Amino acid sequence: MSERRKILVVASSQGVYGGIEVFATTLAEFLKEQSNWEVDLAFKLVKGFQWQSSLTEYFDESSIKPHFIERGSAQLFKLIQCADLVHLQNLSPDVVFLSKLLNKPTVATIHNWRRNTRSIHSLLWSISKKLVSAQTFNSKFVRRTWTEEPESFYSRVIPTVSQQAQENHEVVQRKGFCFVSRWIAKKGLEELIEAYAAANLDPEVWPLFLMGDGPLREKVTKQIAALGNPGIQVMGHVSNSVKHATIAQSRWIVVPPNTKEDMGLTPIEGRQLKTPAIASDDGGVPESAGPSALIFPAGNVDALRNSLIEASEMSESDYTERAEIAYSSLSDYLKPLSVYKDIYSRLLHNENCR
């Protein structure tokens, strides 16, 4: 394409540093670097929106300065009007309907599995899905909940990745396990702490590094104090550089959700650093954890404890092989951000997608 086209990337935000905020920003930063594309990034403020310092710090370091707008606002209308194409994260009906009204091609990246509920929201999502020009899904698990149709160019799985870890991939001198997530219910943090204590591993060789923060902070702190396990090291919210360094220095990353997780970015970050995962069989997590992961039934503390013990007893040669597979298999799993440019180009050339 010789002429410059403007892409509007739209996502909802609760004011926290999360996977959708990071993916939308990473996509916008990529598009900004392309000679034939201009980009606007807008976050719709959802009910209960509250700024958190983690999000402020993230955007302070980003080359993109996003718009923060109200749902259905005049500003949203103007941004869509000025765009050549709209790429929204999840099926926001107001964005879809405004884009359709203004005759703008629309791409929807669907991050969340579909809840089979009878509600006005469910009806609006179904209508919105039919109105968008193209749709991508962040996991096979998510796509199965939305459609049984075969994959096509305009309806396919593209794992949503964020910033890639850049540290070296040496697998020597590693120790212990790490966990990184927002500390909320169903992420498996409490079960992990219980399983780790029950595994009774040498805390010097097999420490457990906990990264993140959230509403469970007080409850988890009391749980750790009651167990009195010296191997648990609470790091709290950390920068991307500290997070990646901690993952790279850990032998395993533990991903234990029990919430029908849509995809799971943290096991991908681990695989980029040749750190294999111990992961639950929850939702799309096994896909992102890859073929080298130790998989256990979600919510099963005893099974998680056994996986931690299995990992600690693994031979060096077996561990090294798993670490190499974790990294090498990413090339078959991940897709470059340029795949979105291909979709945009076809839509802007008016190629029929339905």
GROMACS .gro file of C-alpha atoms in nm:
model
  354
    1MET     CA    1   0.000   0.000   0.000
    2SER     CA    2   0.144   0.334  -0.103
    3GLU     CA    3  -0.091   0.563   0.094
    4ARG     CA    4  -0.085   0.591   0.469
    5ARG     CA    5  -0.387   0.442   0.645
    6LYS     CA    6  -0.498   0.504   1.002
    7ILE     CA    7  -0.578   0.212   1.231
    8LEU     CA    8  -0.774   0.267   1.551
    9VAL     CA    9  -0.699   0.006   1.819
   10VAL     CA   10  -0.971   0.001   2.086
   11ALA     CA   11  -0.978  -0.193   2.413
   12SER     CA   12  -1.160  -0.172   2.745
   13SER     CA   13  -0.966  -0.111   3.066
   14GLN     CA   14  -1.031  -0.127   3.439
   15GLY     CA   15  -0.723   0.084   3.506
   16VAL     CA   16  -0.493  -0.208   3.585
   17TYR     CA   17  -0.186  -0.343   3.408
   18GLY     CA   18  -0.322  -0.650   3.233
   19GLY     CA   19  -0.284  -0.869   2.927
   20ILE     CA   20  -0.531  -0.683   2.704
   21GLU     CA   21  -0.381  -0.343   2.789
   22VAL     CA   22  -0.033  -0.473   2.710
   23PHE     CA   23  -0.133  -0.649   2.387
   24ALA     CA   24  -0.325  -0.348   2.253
   25THR     CA   25  -0.032  -0.120   2.331
   26THR     CA   26   0.223  -0.358   2.181
   27LEU     CA   27   0.017  -0.381   1.862
   28ALA     CA   28  -0.013  -0.001   1.847
   29GLU     CA   29   0.363   0.041   1.898
   30PHE     CA   30   0.428  -0.205   1.615
   31LEU     CA   31   0.193  -0.024   1.378
   32LYS     CA   32   0.348   0.311   1.468
   33GLU     CA   33   0.682   0.184   1.339
   34GLN     CA   34   0.540   0.089   0.998
   35SER     CA   35   0.583   0.340   0.716
   36ASN     CA   36   0.236   0.291   0.566
   37TRP     CA   37   0.032   0.300   0.884
   38GLU     CA   38  -0.078   0.555   1.140
   39VAL     CA   39  -0.231   0.444   1.467
   40ASP     CA   40  -0.453   0.569   1.746
   41LEU     CA   41  -0.496   0.370   2.068
   42ALA     CA   42  -0.808   0.417   2.279
   43PHE     CA   43  -0.911   0.257   2.607
   44LYS     CA   44  -1.276   0.264   2.707
   45LEU     CA   45  -1.326   0.314   3.079
   46VAL     CA   46  -1.535   0.030   3.219
   47LYS     CA   47  -1.752   0.050   3.529
   48GLY     CA   48  -1.534   0.066   3.839
   49PHE     CA   49  -1.231   0.201   3.648
   50GLN     CA   50  -0.954   0.304   3.886
   51TRP     CA   51  -0.604   0.410   3.790
   52GLN     CA   52  -0.332   0.190   3.936
   53SER     CA   53   0.034   0.285   3.952
   54SER     CA   54   0.137  -0.021   3.750
   55LEU     CA   55  -0.057   0.108   3.447
   56THR     CA   56   0.077   0.460   3.488
   57GLU     CA   57   0.435   0.330   3.499
   58TYR     CA   58   0.372   0.115   3.191
   59PHE     CA   59   0.251   0.404   2.976
   60ASP     CA   60   0.529   0.630   3.104
   61GLU     CA   61   0.770   0.390   2.930
   62SER     CA   62   0.562   0.346   2.613
   63SER     CA   63   0.601   0.540   2.288
   64ILE     CA   64   0.221   0.538   2.258
   65LYS     CA   65   0.006   0.786   2.447
   66PRO     CA   66  -0.347   0.642   2.445
   67HIS     CA   67  -0.684   0.810   2.470
   68PHE     CA   68  -0.898   0.718   2.772
   69ILE     CA   69  -1.262   0.762   2.680
   70GLU     CA   70  -1.613   0.695   2.802
   71ARG     CA   71  -1.826   0.426   2.641
   72GLY     CA   72  -2.035   0.559   2.351
   73SER     CA   73  -1.881   0.906   2.386
   74ALA     CA   74  -1.850   1.173   2.120
   75GLN     CA   75  -1.474   1.125   2.136
   76LEU     CA   76  -1.514   0.756   2.048
   77PHE     CA   77  -1.735   0.853   1.752
   78LYS     CA   78  -1.472   1.101   1.631
   79LEU     CA   79  -1.186   0.851   1.663
   80ILE     CA   80  -1.378   0.591   1.460
   81GLN     CA   81  -1.478   0.854   1.205
   82CYS     CA   82  -1.112   0.952   1.150
   83ALA     CA   83  -0.992   0.591   1.116
   84ASP     CA   84  -0.969   0.382   0.802
   85LEU     CA   85  -1.006   0.057   0.999
   86VAL     CA   86  -1.096  -0.031   1.357
   87HIS     CA   87  -0.930  -0.316   1.548
   88LEU     CA   88  -1.111  -0.379   1.874
   89GLN     CA   89  -1.026  -0.611   2.158
   90ASN     CA   90  -1.332  -0.826   2.235
   91LEU     CA   91  -1.677  -0.757   2.094
   92SER     CA   92  -1.768  -0.415   2.229
   93PRO     CA   93  -2.116  -0.353   2.081
   94ASP     CA   94  -2.087   0.027   2.087
   95VAL     CA   95  -1.761   0.015   1.889
   96VAL     CA   96  -1.900  -0.242   1.644
   97PHE     CA   97  -2.224  -0.052   1.585
   98LEU     CA   98  -2.052   0.285   1.544
   99SER     CA   99  -1.800   0.133   1.304
  100LYS     CA  100  -2.080  -0.024   1.102
  101LEU     CA  101  -2.271   0.305   1.099
  102LEU     CA  102  -1.962   0.484   0.969
  103ASN     CA  103  -1.884   0.204   0.719
  104LYS     CA  104  -1.543   0.121   0.867
  105PRO     CA  105  -1.391  -0.228   0.827
  106THR     CA  106  -1.367  -0.384   1.172
  107VAL     CA  107  -1.137  -0.654   1.310
  108ALA     CA  108  -1.221  -0.809   1.646
  109THR     CA  109  -0.963  -0.995   1.849
  110ILE     CA  110  -1.163  -1.208   2.092
  111HIS     CA  111  -0.973  -1.272   2.414
  112ASN     CA  112  -1.251  -1.416   2.630
  113TRP     CA  113  -1.437  -1.746   2.608
  114ARG     CA  114  -1.809  -1.720   2.551
  115ARG     CA  115  -2.040  -1.761   2.848
  116ASN     CA  116  -2.361  -1.935   2.745
  117THR     CA  117  -2.599  -1.707   2.928
  118ARG     CA  118  -2.936  -1.570   2.821
  119SER     CA  119  -2.890  -1.198   2.859
  120ILE     CA  120  -2.898  -0.878   2.661
  121HIS     CA  121  -2.517  -0.873   2.669
  122SER     CA  122  -2.497  -1.221   2.515
  123LEU     CA  123  -2.740  -1.118   2.242
  124LEU     CA  124  -2.541  -0.803   2.165
  125TRP     CA  125  -2.215  -1.004   2.147
  126SER     CA  126  -2.375  -1.246   1.901
  127ILE     CA  127  -2.495  -0.962   1.682
  128SER     CA  128  -2.157  -0.788   1.705
  129LYS     CA  129  -1.974  -1.103   1.597
  130LYS     CA  130  -2.187  -1.117   1.281
  131LEU     CA  131  -2.120  -0.750   1.200
  132VAL     CA  132  -1.739  -0.744   1.222
  133SER     CA  133  -1.535  -0.787   0.905
  134ALA     CA  134  -1.284  -1.032   1.054
  135GLN     CA  135  -1.224  -1.203   1.386
  136THR     CA  136  -0.922  -1.358   1.552
  137PHE     CA  137  -0.913  -1.563   1.871
  138ASN     CA  138  -0.629  -1.589   2.120
  139SER     CA  139  -0.663  -1.966   2.166
  140LYS     CA  140  -0.832  -2.272   2.019
  141PHE     CA  141  -1.019  -2.303   2.347
  142VAL     CA  142  -1.170  -1.956   2.309
  143ARG     CA  143  -1.257  -2.010   1.942
  144ARG     CA  144  -1.442  -2.337   2.019
  145THR     CA  145  -1.673  -2.150   2.257
  146TRP     CA  146  -1.768  -1.903   1.982
  147THR     CA  147  -1.787  -2.106   1.662
  148GLU     CA  148  -1.766  -2.458   1.520
  149GLU     CA  149  -1.687  -2.337   1.168
  150PRO     CA  150  -1.350  -2.432   1.014
  151GLU     CA  151  -1.076  -2.171   1.042
  152SER     CA  152  -1.035  -1.925   0.756
  153PHE     CA  153  -0.824  -1.619   0.680
  154TYR     CA  154  -1.085  -1.398   0.846
  155SER     CA  155  -1.167  -1.628   1.137
  156ARG     CA  156  -0.864  -1.792   1.294
  157VAL     CA  157  -0.653  -1.841   1.603
  158ILE     CA  158  -0.369  -1.593   1.655
  159PRO     CA  159  -0.218  -1.609   2.005
  160THR     CA  160  -0.200  -1.257   2.147
  161VAL     CA  161   0.154  -1.189   2.260
  162SER     CA  162   0.294  -0.883   2.432
  163GLN     CA  163   0.648  -0.765   2.491
  164GLN     CA  164   0.897  -1.041   2.432
  165ALA     CA  165   1.155  -1.118   2.695
  166GLN     CA  166   1.507  -1.028   2.589
  167GLU     CA  167   1.736  -1.185   2.853
  168ASN     CA  168   1.972  -1.467   2.755
  169HIS     CA  169   1.842  -1.821   2.754
  170GLU     CA  170   2.104  -1.999   2.963
  171VAL     CA  171   1.951  -2.283   3.164
  172VAL     CA  172   2.237  -2.326   3.410
  173GLN     CA  173   2.245  -2.196   3.767
  174ARG     CA  174   1.870  -2.177   3.790
  175LYS     CA  175   1.675  -2.258   4.101
  176GLY     CA  176   1.321  -2.287   4.222
  177PHE     CA  177   0.982  -2.189   4.087
  178CYS     CA  178   0.819  -1.857   4.001
  179PHE     CA  179   0.460  -1.738   3.978
  180VAL     CA  180   0.340  -1.412   3.822
  181SER     CA  181  -0.019  -1.294   3.800
  182ARG     CA  182  -0.266  -1.053   3.945
  183TRP     CA  183  -0.353  -1.182   4.291
  184ILE     CA  184  -0.722  -1.250   4.248
  185ALA     CA  185  -0.946  -1.553   4.304
  186LYS     CA  186  -0.916  -1.852   4.073
  187LYS     CA  187  -0.560  -1.775   3.960
  188GLY     CA  188  -0.438  -2.066   4.173
  189LEU     CA  189  -0.209  -1.870   4.404
  190GLU     CA  190  -0.354  -2.004   4.729
  191GLU     CA  191  -0.345  -2.361   4.597
  192LEU     CA  192   0.015  -2.314   4.483
  193ILE     CA  193   0.125  -2.197   4.827
  194GLU     CA  194  -0.050  -2.494   4.988
  195ALA     CA  195   0.098  -2.741   4.739
  196TYR     CA  196   0.447  -2.592   4.774
  197ALA     CA  197   0.437  -2.623   5.153
  198ALA     CA  198   0.314  -2.984   5.124
  199ALA     CA  199   0.596  -3.071   4.881
  200ASN     CA  200   0.846  -2.993   5.159
  201LEU     CA  201   1.134  -2.911   4.923
  202ASP     CA  202   1.471  -2.767   5.018
  203PRO     CA  203   1.400  -2.391   5.034
  204GLU     CA  204   1.756  -2.302   4.934
  205VAL     CA  205   1.746  -2.507   4.615
  206TRP     CA  206   1.374  -2.480   4.543
  207PRO     CA  207   1.247  -2.138   4.651
  208LEU     CA  208   0.913  -2.007   4.528
  209PHE     CA  209   0.915  -1.650   4.393
  210LEU     CA  210   0.573  -1.481   4.396
  211MET     CA  211   0.531  -1.178   4.168
  212GLY     CA  212   0.220  -0.966   4.143
  213ASP     CA  213  -0.033  -0.798   4.367
  214GLY     CA  214  -0.407  -0.765   4.408
  215PRO     CA  215  -0.708  -0.809   4.635
  216LEU     CA  216  -0.578  -1.138   4.780
  217ARG     CA  217  -0.261  -0.975   4.915
  218GLU     CA  218  -0.369  -0.969   5.281
  219LYS     CA  219  -0.518  -1.318   5.271
  220VAL     CA  220  -0.212  -1.465   5.102
  221THR     CA  221   0.025  -1.290   5.341
  222LYS     CA  222  -0.158  -1.450   5.636
  223GLN     CA  223  -0.152  -1.789   5.462
  224ILE     CA  224   0.224  -1.770   5.411
  225ALA     CA  225   0.281  -1.656   5.772
  226ALA     CA  226   0.072  -1.946   5.904
  227LEU     CA  227   0.273  -2.198   5.703
  228GLY     CA  228   0.604  -2.048   5.812
  229ASN     CA  229   0.777  -2.175   5.497
  230PRO     CA  230   1.111  -1.996   5.443
  231GLY     CA  231   1.120  -2.085   5.074
  232ILE     CA  232   0.835  -1.852   4.975
  233GLN     CA  233   0.966  -1.513   4.863
  234VAL     CA  234   0.703  -1.243   4.806
  235MET     CA  235   0.827  -0.992   4.548
  236GLY     CA  236   0.502  -0.802   4.486
  237HIS     CA  237   0.454  -0.593   4.172
  238VAL     CA  238   0.776  -0.580   3.970
  239SER     CA  239   0.891  -0.413   3.648
  240ASN     CA  240   0.906  -0.606   3.322
  241SER     CA  241   1.284  -0.629   3.345
  242VAL     CA  242   1.272  -0.776   3.697
  243LYS     CA  243   0.991  -1.011   3.598
  244HIS     CA  244   1.183  -1.146   3.299
  245ALA     CA  245   1.505  -1.177   3.500
  246THR     CA  246   1.322  -1.372   3.772
  247ILE     CA  247   1.160  -1.607   3.519
  248ALA     CA  248   1.497  -1.659   3.348
  249GLN     CA  249   1.661  -1.747   3.681
  250SER     CA  250   1.386  -1.994   3.779
  251ARG     CA  251   1.384  -2.356   3.670
  252TRP     CA  252   1.007  -2.360   3.629
  253ILE     CA  253   0.724  -2.111   3.595
  254VAL     CA  254   0.405  -2.226   3.766
  255VAL     CA  255   0.072  -2.137   3.600
  256PRO     CA  256  -0.211  -2.288   3.810
  257PRO     CA  257  -0.542  -2.109   3.729
  258ASN     CA  258  -0.880  -2.269   3.778
  259THR     CA  259  -1.104  -2.020   3.600
  260LYS     CA  260  -1.127  -2.135   3.236
  261GLU     CA  261  -0.831  -1.912   3.154
  262ASP     CA  262  -0.865  -1.784   2.799
  263MET     CA  263  -0.500  -1.820   2.703
  264GLY     CA  264  -0.221  -1.734   2.949
  265LEU     CA  265   0.065  -1.500   2.861
  266THR     CA  266   0.304  -1.595   3.141
  267PRO     CA  267   0.387  -1.945   3.013
  268ILE     CA  268   0.475  -1.786   2.678
  269GLU     CA  269   0.709  -1.544   2.855
  270GLY     CA  270   0.864  -1.846   3.025
  271ARG     CA  271   0.909  -2.032   2.699
  272GLN     CA  272   1.080  -1.729   2.543
  273LEU     CA  273   1.339  -1.764   2.820
  274LYS     CA  274   1.359  -2.145   2.797
  275THR     CA  275   1.181  -2.176   3.131
  276PRO     CA  276   0.929  -2.461   3.104
  277ALA     CA  277   0.594  -2.450   3.280
  278ILE     CA  278   0.408  -2.646   3.541
  279ALA     CA  279   0.054  -2.565   3.429
  280SER     CA  280  -0.305  -2.658   3.499
  281ASP     CA  281  -0.527  -2.805   3.228
  282ASP     CA  282  -0.742  -2.492   3.251
  283GLY     CA  283  -0.896  -2.344   2.935
  284GLY     CA  284  -0.631  -2.232   2.686
  285VAL     CA  285  -0.336  -2.265   2.927
  286PRO     CA  286  -0.209  -2.601   2.794
  287GLU     CA  287  -0.186  -2.443   2.447
  288SER     CA  288   0.030  -2.155   2.564
  289ALA     CA  289   0.230  -2.374   2.803
  290GLY     CA  290   0.334  -2.594   2.511
  291PRO     CA  291   0.456  -2.952   2.468
  292SER     CA  292   0.728  -2.930   2.735
  293ALA     CA  293   0.494  -2.842   3.023
  294LEU     CA  294   0.401  -3.060   3.317
  295ILE     CA  295   0.020  -3.050   3.315
  296PHE     CA  296  -0.197  -3.118   3.621
  297PRO     CA  297  -0.577  -3.103   3.683
  298ALA     CA  298  -0.687  -2.748   3.763
  299GLY     CA  299  -0.766  -2.689   4.129
  300ASN     CA  300  -0.610  -3.017   4.244
  301VAL     CA  301  -0.361  -2.931   4.520
  302ASP     CA  302  -0.229  -3.286   4.554
  303ALA     CA  303  -0.164  -3.310   4.181
  304LEU     CA  304   0.015  -2.975   4.184
  305ARG     CA  305   0.228  -3.087   4.478
  306ASN     CA  306   0.321  -3.402   4.286
  307SER     CA  307   0.415  -3.195   3.981
  308LEU     CA  308   0.640  -2.973   4.193
  309ILE     CA  309   0.810  -3.285   4.333
  310GLU     CA  310   0.841  -3.438   3.984
  311ALA     CA  311   1.005  -3.117   3.861
  312SER     CA  312   1.248  -3.113   4.154
  313GLU     CA  313   1.352  -3.474   4.089
  314MET     CA  314   1.397  -3.440   3.713
  315SER     CA  315   1.743  -3.517   3.580
  316GLU     CA  316   1.951  -3.235   3.439
  317SER     CA  317   1.943  -3.386   3.090
  318ASP     CA  318   1.564  -3.426   3.093
  319TYR     CA  319   1.520  -3.072   3.223
  320THR     CA  320   1.752  -2.925   2.961
  321GLU     CA  321   1.563  -3.107   2.686
  322ARG     CA  322   1.232  -2.970   2.811
  323ALA     CA  323   1.375  -2.620   2.831
  324GLU     CA  324   1.495  -2.640   2.471
  325ILE     CA  325   1.160  -2.773   2.350
  326ALA     CA  326   0.975  -2.498   2.539
  327TYR     CA  327   1.163  -2.240   2.335
  328SER     CA  328   1.197  -2.411   1.997
  329SER     CA  329   0.827  -2.503   1.975
  330LEU     CA  330   0.727  -2.136   1.998
  331SER     CA  331   0.800  -2.089   1.628
  332ASP     CA  332   0.507  -2.318   1.546
  333TYR     CA  333   0.278  -2.155   1.802
  334LEU     CA  334   0.330  -1.779   1.782
  335LYS     CA  335   0.246  -1.559   1.485
  336PRO     CA  336   0.423  -1.231   1.402
  337LEU     CA  337   0.230  -0.907   1.450
  338SER     CA  338   0.255  -0.857   1.074
  339VAL     CA  339  -0.034  -1.104   1.031
  340TYR     CA  340  -0.266  -0.822   1.137
  341LYS     CA  341  -0.122  -0.600   0.864
  342ASP     CA  342  -0.214  -0.870   0.612
  343ILE     CA  343  -0.572  -0.874   0.739
  344TYR     CA  344  -0.595  -0.493   0.735
  345SER     CA  345  -0.459  -0.473   0.381
  346ARG     CA  346  -0.710  -0.721   0.243
  347LEU     CA  347  -1.001  -0.547   0.413
  348LEU     CA  348  -0.890  -0.204   0.296
  349HIS     CA  349  -0.866  -0.339  -0.056
  350ASN     CA  350  -1.232  -0.436  -0.021
  351GLU     CA  351  -1.173  -0.808  -0.045
  352ASN     CA  352  -1.493  -0.985   0.055
  353CYS     CA  353  -1.451  -1.159   0.389
  354ARG     CA  354  -1.795  -1.304   0.460
   0.00000   0.00000   0.00000
